[in-house]
């Protein structure tokens, strides 16, 4: 995983858009973004490590998604557009990358700048509820990810807007940042 500020230069969203302004894991942690590096070829397998994280964080369900033309078929283009629209969820978004690569763009609060997180096979990323973000593939056009859920699998995006700013999960997230910055 590598994180940096998005350059905001128009062009293909799948390109790196690297501003050459790196973002540290500490900055990400301050925003509630968590990351583990669990190599696919971990001795004993990656599954027991993921199981431990799932138990620790209360994730009860999981599935696998294959975001590619082959995996999504006719829905491929439409799904990519939905994934790249700025949104938040009322649940954590947890992804362990099994193969391929992509970018999670995280909206930094309060600066409102985009932080681009390049995720690769072996990265486990947790995006808290209430965080504005978007996702895109890189130029390889494919990623396979294990998705973990606290309850039944669901993926409901709430597009950024006035109503979303008042969403209790968004309000709780923003308030959590204020309490962290005061300490």
PDB file of C-alpha atoms in Angstrom:
ATOM      1  CA  UNK A   1       0.000   0.000   0.000  1.00  0.00           C
ATOM      2  CA  UNK A   2       1.158   3.468  -0.843  1.00  0.00           C
ATOM      3  CA  UNK A   3      -0.762   6.642  -0.060  1.00  0.00           C
ATOM      4  CA  UNK A   4      -0.398  10.147  -1.453  1.00  0.00           C
ATOM      5  CA  UNK A   5      -2.470  13.196  -2.316  1.00  0.00           C
ATOM      6  CA  UNK A   6      -4.381  12.897  -5.584  1.00  0.00           C
ATOM      7  CA  UNK A   7      -3.099  15.366  -8.189  1.00  0.00           C
ATOM      8  CA  UNK A   8      -6.574  16.395  -9.480  1.00  0.00           C
ATOM      9  CA  UNK A   9      -5.244  16.457 -13.047  1.00  0.00           C
ATOM     10  CA  UNK A  10      -7.981  15.525 -15.530  1.00  0.00           C
ATOM     11  CA  UNK A  11      -7.563  12.184 -17.239  1.00  0.00           C
ATOM     12  CA  UNK A  12      -8.070   8.470 -16.862  1.00  0.00           C
ATOM     13  CA  UNK A  13      -9.068   7.694 -13.258  1.00  0.00           C
ATOM     14  CA  UNK A  14      -7.064   4.424 -13.466  1.00  0.00           C
ATOM     15  CA  UNK A  15      -3.750   6.288 -13.746  1.00  0.00           C
ATOM     16  CA  UNK A  16      -1.757   6.907 -10.553  1.00  0.00           C
ATOM     17  CA  UNK A  17      -2.525  10.663 -10.338  1.00  0.00           C
ATOM     18  CA  UNK A  18       0.458  10.961  -7.989  1.00  0.00           C
ATOM     19  CA  UNK A  19       1.057  14.507  -6.721  1.00  0.00           C
ATOM     20  CA  UNK A  20       4.436  13.438  -5.250  1.00  0.00           C
ATOM     21  CA  UNK A  21       3.043  14.452  -1.832  1.00  0.00           C
ATOM     22  CA  UNK A  22       3.128  11.257   0.241  1.00  0.00           C
ATOM     23  CA  UNK A  23       0.662  10.529   3.035  1.00  0.00           C
ATOM     24  CA  UNK A  24       1.893   8.558   6.044  1.00  0.00           C
ATOM     25  CA  UNK A  25       0.128   5.628   7.683  1.00  0.00           C
ATOM     26  CA  UNK A  26      -0.098   7.819  10.797  1.00  0.00           C
ATOM     27  CA  UNK A  27      -2.114  10.390   8.839  1.00  0.00           C
ATOM     28  CA  UNK A  28      -4.369   7.602   7.574  1.00  0.00           C
ATOM     29  CA  UNK A  29      -4.801   6.239  11.107  1.00  0.00           C
ATOM     30  CA  UNK A  30      -5.745   9.742  12.237  1.00  0.00           C
ATOM     31  CA  UNK A  31      -8.586   9.571   9.704  1.00  0.00           C
ATOM     32  CA  UNK A  32      -9.583   6.118  10.975  1.00  0.00           C
ATOM     33  CA  UNK A  33      -8.173   4.294   7.928  1.00  0.00           C
ATOM     34  CA  UNK A  34      -6.491   1.047   8.979  1.00  0.00           C
ATOM     35  CA  UNK A  35      -4.089  -1.096   6.972  1.00  0.00           C
ATOM     36  CA  UNK A  36      -2.446  -4.465   7.418  1.00  0.00           C
ATOM     37  CA  UNK A  37       0.060  -6.081   5.059  1.00  0.00           C
ATOM     38  CA  UNK A  38      -0.682  -9.826   4.946  1.00  0.00           C
ATOM     39  CA  UNK A  39       1.199 -11.353   2.009  1.00  0.00           C
ATOM     40  CA  UNK A  40      -0.772 -13.875  -0.016  1.00  0.00           C
ATOM     41  CA  UNK A  41       2.125 -16.331   0.429  1.00  0.00           C
ATOM     42  CA  UNK A  42       2.240 -15.944   4.249  1.00  0.00           C
ATOM     43  CA  UNK A  43       3.619 -19.158   5.793  1.00  0.00           C
ATOM     44  CA  UNK A  44       0.603 -21.116   7.033  1.00  0.00           C
ATOM     45  CA  UNK A  45      -1.615 -19.108   4.683  1.00  0.00           C
ATOM     46  CA  UNK A  46      -3.218 -15.690   4.892  1.00  0.00           C
ATOM     47  CA  UNK A  47      -6.583 -17.092   5.994  1.00  0.00           C
ATOM     48  CA  UNK A  48      -5.712 -17.590   9.705  1.00  0.00           C
ATOM     49  CA  UNK A  49      -4.410 -14.012   9.898  1.00  0.00           C
ATOM     50  CA  UNK A  50      -7.596 -12.671   8.287  1.00  0.00           C
ATOM     51  CA  UNK A  51      -9.654 -14.863  10.648  1.00  0.00           C
ATOM     52  CA  UNK A  52      -7.848 -13.297  13.632  1.00  0.00           C
ATOM     53  CA  UNK A  53      -8.508  -9.758  12.379  1.00  0.00           C
ATOM     54  CA  UNK A  54     -12.150 -10.679  11.663  1.00  0.00           C
ATOM     55  CA  UNK A  55     -12.606 -12.068  15.187  1.00  0.00           C
ATOM     56  CA  UNK A  56     -10.898  -9.056  16.776  1.00  0.00           C
ATOM     57  CA  UNK A  57     -13.035  -6.546  14.848  1.00  0.00           C
ATOM     58  CA  UNK A  58     -16.322  -8.491  14.957  1.00  0.00           C
ATOM     59  CA  UNK A  59     -16.616  -9.359  11.269  1.00  0.00           C
ATOM     60  CA  UNK A  60     -19.005 -12.304  10.947  1.00  0.00           C
ATOM     61  CA  UNK A  61     -19.518 -12.630   7.196  1.00  0.00           C
ATOM     62  CA  UNK A  62     -17.443 -12.475   4.047  1.00  0.00           C
ATOM     63  CA  UNK A  63     -17.574 -12.905   0.320  1.00  0.00           C
ATOM     64  CA  UNK A  64     -15.286 -12.451  -2.649  1.00  0.00           C
ATOM     65  CA  UNK A  65     -15.751  -9.947  -5.446  1.00  0.00           C
ATOM     66  CA  UNK A  66     -14.031 -10.091  -8.802  1.00  0.00           C
ATOM     67  CA  UNK A  67     -14.063  -6.595 -10.291  1.00  0.00           C
ATOM     68  CA  UNK A  68     -13.143  -7.210 -13.907  1.00  0.00           C
ATOM     69  CA  UNK A  69     -14.888  -7.488 -17.253  1.00  0.00           C
ATOM     70  CA  UNK A  70     -14.938 -11.264 -16.802  1.00  0.00           C
ATOM     71  CA  UNK A  71     -16.212 -11.088 -13.215  1.00  0.00           C
ATOM     72  CA  UNK A  72     -18.950  -8.479 -13.690  1.00  0.00           C
ATOM     73  CA  UNK A  73     -19.898  -9.076 -17.312  1.00  0.00           C
ATOM     74  CA  UNK A  74     -22.394  -6.559 -18.680  1.00  0.00           C
ATOM     75  CA  UNK A  75     -22.455  -4.711 -15.335  1.00  0.00           C
ATOM     76  CA  UNK A  76     -18.718  -3.879 -15.501  1.00  0.00           C
ATOM     77  CA  UNK A  77     -18.884  -0.291 -16.833  1.00  0.00           C
ATOM     78  CA  UNK A  78     -21.893   0.656 -14.700  1.00  0.00           C
ATOM     79  CA  UNK A  79     -20.314  -0.731 -11.519  1.00  0.00           C
ATOM     80  CA  UNK A  80     -17.056   1.149 -12.125  1.00  0.00           C
ATOM     81  CA  UNK A  81     -19.013   4.401 -12.444  1.00  0.00           C
ATOM     82  CA  UNK A  82     -20.877   3.700  -9.194  1.00  0.00           C
ATOM     83  CA  UNK A  83     -17.666   2.755  -7.355  1.00  0.00           C
ATOM     84  CA  UNK A  84     -15.975   6.003  -8.477  1.00  0.00           C
ATOM     85  CA  UNK A  85     -18.809   8.303  -7.403  1.00  0.00           C
ATOM     86  CA  UNK A  86     -17.992   9.959  -4.075  1.00  0.00           C
ATOM     87  CA  UNK A  87     -19.971   8.223  -1.337  1.00  0.00           C
ATOM     88  CA  UNK A  88     -19.938   6.864   2.206  1.00  0.00           C
ATOM     89  CA  UNK A  89     -21.330   3.779   3.900  1.00  0.00           C
ATOM     90  CA  UNK A  90     -23.032   3.216   7.226  1.00  0.00           C
ATOM     91  CA  UNK A  91     -20.726   0.228   7.793  1.00  0.00           C
ATOM     92  CA  UNK A  92     -16.980  -0.151   7.628  1.00  0.00           C
ATOM     93  CA  UNK A  93     -15.686  -1.088   4.200  1.00  0.00           C
ATOM     94  CA  UNK A  94     -13.151  -3.888   4.654  1.00  0.00           C
ATOM     95  CA  UNK A  95     -11.202  -5.317   1.730  1.00  0.00           C
ATOM     96  CA  UNK A  96      -8.386  -7.869   1.582  1.00  0.00           C
ATOM     97  CA  UNK A  97      -6.849  -7.846  -1.886  1.00  0.00           C
ATOM     98  CA  UNK A  98      -6.325 -11.346  -3.277  1.00  0.00           C
ATOM     99  CA  UNK A  99      -5.052 -10.309  -6.717  1.00  0.00           C
ATOM    100  CA  UNK A 100      -4.874  -7.294  -8.983  1.00  0.00           C
ATOM    101  CA  UNK A 101      -4.666  -3.692  -7.844  1.00  0.00           C
ATOM    102  CA  UNK A 102      -6.710  -0.538  -7.501  1.00  0.00           C
ATOM    103  CA  UNK A 103      -7.101   2.798  -5.770  1.00  0.00           C
ATOM    104  CA  UNK A 104      -9.246   3.881  -2.844  1.00  0.00           C
ATOM    105  CA  UNK A 105      -9.553   7.655  -2.809  1.00  0.00           C
ATOM    106  CA  UNK A 106     -10.303   8.899   0.700  1.00  0.00           C
ATOM    107  CA  UNK A 107     -11.639  12.400   1.341  1.00  0.00           C
ATOM    108  CA  UNK A 108      -9.451  13.987   4.018  1.00  0.00           C
ATOM    109  CA  UNK A 109     -11.332  15.907   6.688  1.00  0.00           C
ATOM    110  CA  UNK A 110     -11.360  18.856   7.151  1.00  0.00           C
ATOM    111  CA  UNK A 111      -9.109  19.790   4.163  1.00  0.00           C
ATOM    112  CA  UNK A 112     -11.435  18.004   1.697  1.00  0.00           C
ATOM    113  CA  UNK A 113      -8.408  16.865  -0.350  1.00  0.00           C
ATOM    114  CA  UNK A 114      -8.377  13.417  -1.931  1.00  0.00           C
ATOM    115  CA  UNK A 115      -5.855  10.948  -0.574  1.00  0.00           C
ATOM    116  CA  UNK A 116      -5.174   8.145  -3.032  1.00  0.00           C
ATOM    117  CA  UNK A 117      -4.399   4.745  -1.501  1.00  0.00           C
ATOM    118  CA  UNK A 118      -2.880   2.271  -3.955  1.00  0.00           C
ATOM    119  CA  UNK A 119      -3.820  -1.232  -2.815  1.00  0.00           C
ATOM    120  CA  UNK A 120      -2.187  -4.428  -4.025  1.00  0.00           C
ATOM    121  CA  UNK A 121      -2.500  -8.160  -3.388  1.00  0.00           C
ATOM    122  CA  UNK A 122      -1.877  -8.776   0.318  1.00  0.00           C
ATOM    123  CA  UNK A 123      -3.247  -5.423   1.526  1.00  0.00           C
ATOM    124  CA  UNK A 124      -6.105  -5.351   4.030  1.00  0.00           C
ATOM    125  CA  UNK A 125      -7.771  -1.943   4.197  1.00  0.00           C
ATOM    126  CA  UNK A 126     -10.508  -0.743   6.553  1.00  0.00           C
ATOM    127  CA  UNK A 127     -12.425   2.435   5.704  1.00  0.00           C
ATOM    128  CA  UNK A 128     -14.654   3.510   8.620  1.00  0.00           C
ATOM    129  CA  UNK A 129     -18.358   4.198   8.345  1.00  0.00           C
ATOM    130  CA  UNK A 130     -19.041   7.824   7.447  1.00  0.00           C
ATOM    131  CA  UNK A 131     -15.859   8.421   5.397  1.00  0.00           C
ATOM    132  CA  UNK A 132     -16.330   9.856   1.919  1.00  0.00           C
ATOM    133  CA  UNK A 133     -14.424   7.768  -0.577  1.00  0.00           C
ATOM    134  CA  UNK A 134     -14.446   6.254  -4.044  1.00  0.00           C
ATOM    135  CA  UNK A 135     -12.767   3.301  -5.722  1.00  0.00           C
ATOM    136  CA  UNK A 136     -11.273   2.547  -9.110  1.00  0.00           C
ATOM    137  CA  UNK A 137      -9.154  -0.102 -10.714  1.00  0.00           C
ATOM    138  CA  UNK A 138      -5.655   0.616 -11.958  1.00  0.00           C
ATOM    139  CA  UNK A 139      -4.684   0.087 -15.604  1.00  0.00           C
ATOM    140  CA  UNK A 140      -4.715  -3.716 -15.181  1.00  0.00           C
ATOM    141  CA  UNK A 141      -8.536  -3.427 -15.040  1.00  0.00           C
ATOM    142  CA  UNK A 142      -8.980  -6.168 -12.461  1.00  0.00           C
ATOM    143  CA  UNK A 143      -8.987  -6.804  -8.763  1.00  0.00           C
ATOM    144  CA  UNK A 144     -10.200  -9.695  -6.658  1.00  0.00           C
ATOM    145  CA  UNK A 145     -10.998  -8.864  -3.059  1.00  0.00           C
ATOM    146  CA  UNK A 146     -12.288 -10.596   0.023  1.00  0.00           C
ATOM    147  CA  UNK A 147     -14.965  -8.409   1.569  1.00  0.00           C
ATOM    148  CA  UNK A 148     -15.643  -8.688   5.288  1.00  0.00           C
ATOM    149  CA  UNK A 149     -18.862  -7.603   6.989  1.00  0.00           C
ATOM    150  CA  UNK A 150     -19.938  -7.186  10.601  1.00  0.00           C
ATOM    151  CA  UNK A 151     -23.419  -8.466   9.776  1.00  0.00           C
ATOM    152  CA  UNK A 152     -25.069  -9.691   6.595  1.00  0.00           C
ATOM    153  CA  UNK A 153     -23.243  -8.614   3.433  1.00  0.00           C
ATOM    154  CA  UNK A 154     -24.509  -5.290   2.163  1.00  0.00           C
ATOM    155  CA  UNK A 155     -23.072  -2.465   0.177  1.00  0.00           C
ATOM    156  CA  UNK A 156     -25.235   0.633   0.266  1.00  0.00           C
ATOM    157  CA  UNK A 157     -23.513   3.785  -1.006  1.00  0.00           C
ATOM    158  CA  UNK A 158     -24.752   7.161   0.207  1.00  0.00           C
ATOM    159  CA  UNK A 159     -23.693   9.771  -2.351  1.00  0.00           C
ATOM    160  CA  UNK A 160     -22.226  12.949  -0.894  1.00  0.00           C
ATOM    161  CA  UNK A 161     -24.760  15.714  -0.442  1.00  0.00           C
ATOM    162  CA  UNK A 162     -26.602  17.804   2.136  1.00  0.00           C
ATOM    163  CA  UNK A 163     -28.595  14.813   3.397  1.00  0.00           C
ATOM    164  CA  UNK A 164     -25.492  12.662   3.676  1.00  0.00           C
ATOM    165  CA  UNK A 165     -23.721  15.341   5.726  1.00  0.00           C
ATOM    166  CA  UNK A 166     -26.546  14.961   8.275  1.00  0.00           C
ATOM    167  CA  UNK A 167     -26.410  11.144   8.212  1.00  0.00           C
ATOM    168  CA  UNK A 168     -25.778   9.941  11.802  1.00  0.00           C
ATOM    169  CA  UNK A 169     -22.838   7.788  10.662  1.00  0.00           C
ATOM    170  CA  UNK A 170     -21.214  10.770   8.944  1.00  0.00           C
ATOM    171  CA  UNK A 171     -21.834  13.008  11.949  1.00  0.00           C
ATOM    172  CA  UNK A 172     -20.366  10.371  14.290  1.00  0.00           C
ATOM    173  CA  UNK A 173     -17.280  10.011  12.066  1.00  0.00           C
ATOM    174  CA  UNK A 174     -16.656  13.790  11.908  1.00  0.00           C
ATOM    175  CA  UNK A 175     -17.166  14.095  15.677  1.00  0.00           C
ATOM    176  CA  UNK A 176     -14.687  11.261  16.260  1.00  0.00           C
ATOM    177  CA  UNK A 177     -12.051  13.256  14.359  1.00  0.00           C
ATOM    178  CA  UNK A 178     -12.698  16.332  16.503  1.00  0.00           C
ATOM    179  CA  UNK A 179     -12.214  14.334  19.707  1.00  0.00           C
ATOM    180  CA  UNK A 180      -8.944  12.880  18.361  1.00  0.00           C
ATOM    181  CA  UNK A 181      -7.561  16.287  17.358  1.00  0.00           C
ATOM    182  CA  UNK A 182      -8.318  17.752  20.807  1.00  0.00           C
ATOM    183  CA  UNK A 183      -6.178  15.150  22.584  1.00  0.00           C
TER     184      UNK A 183
END
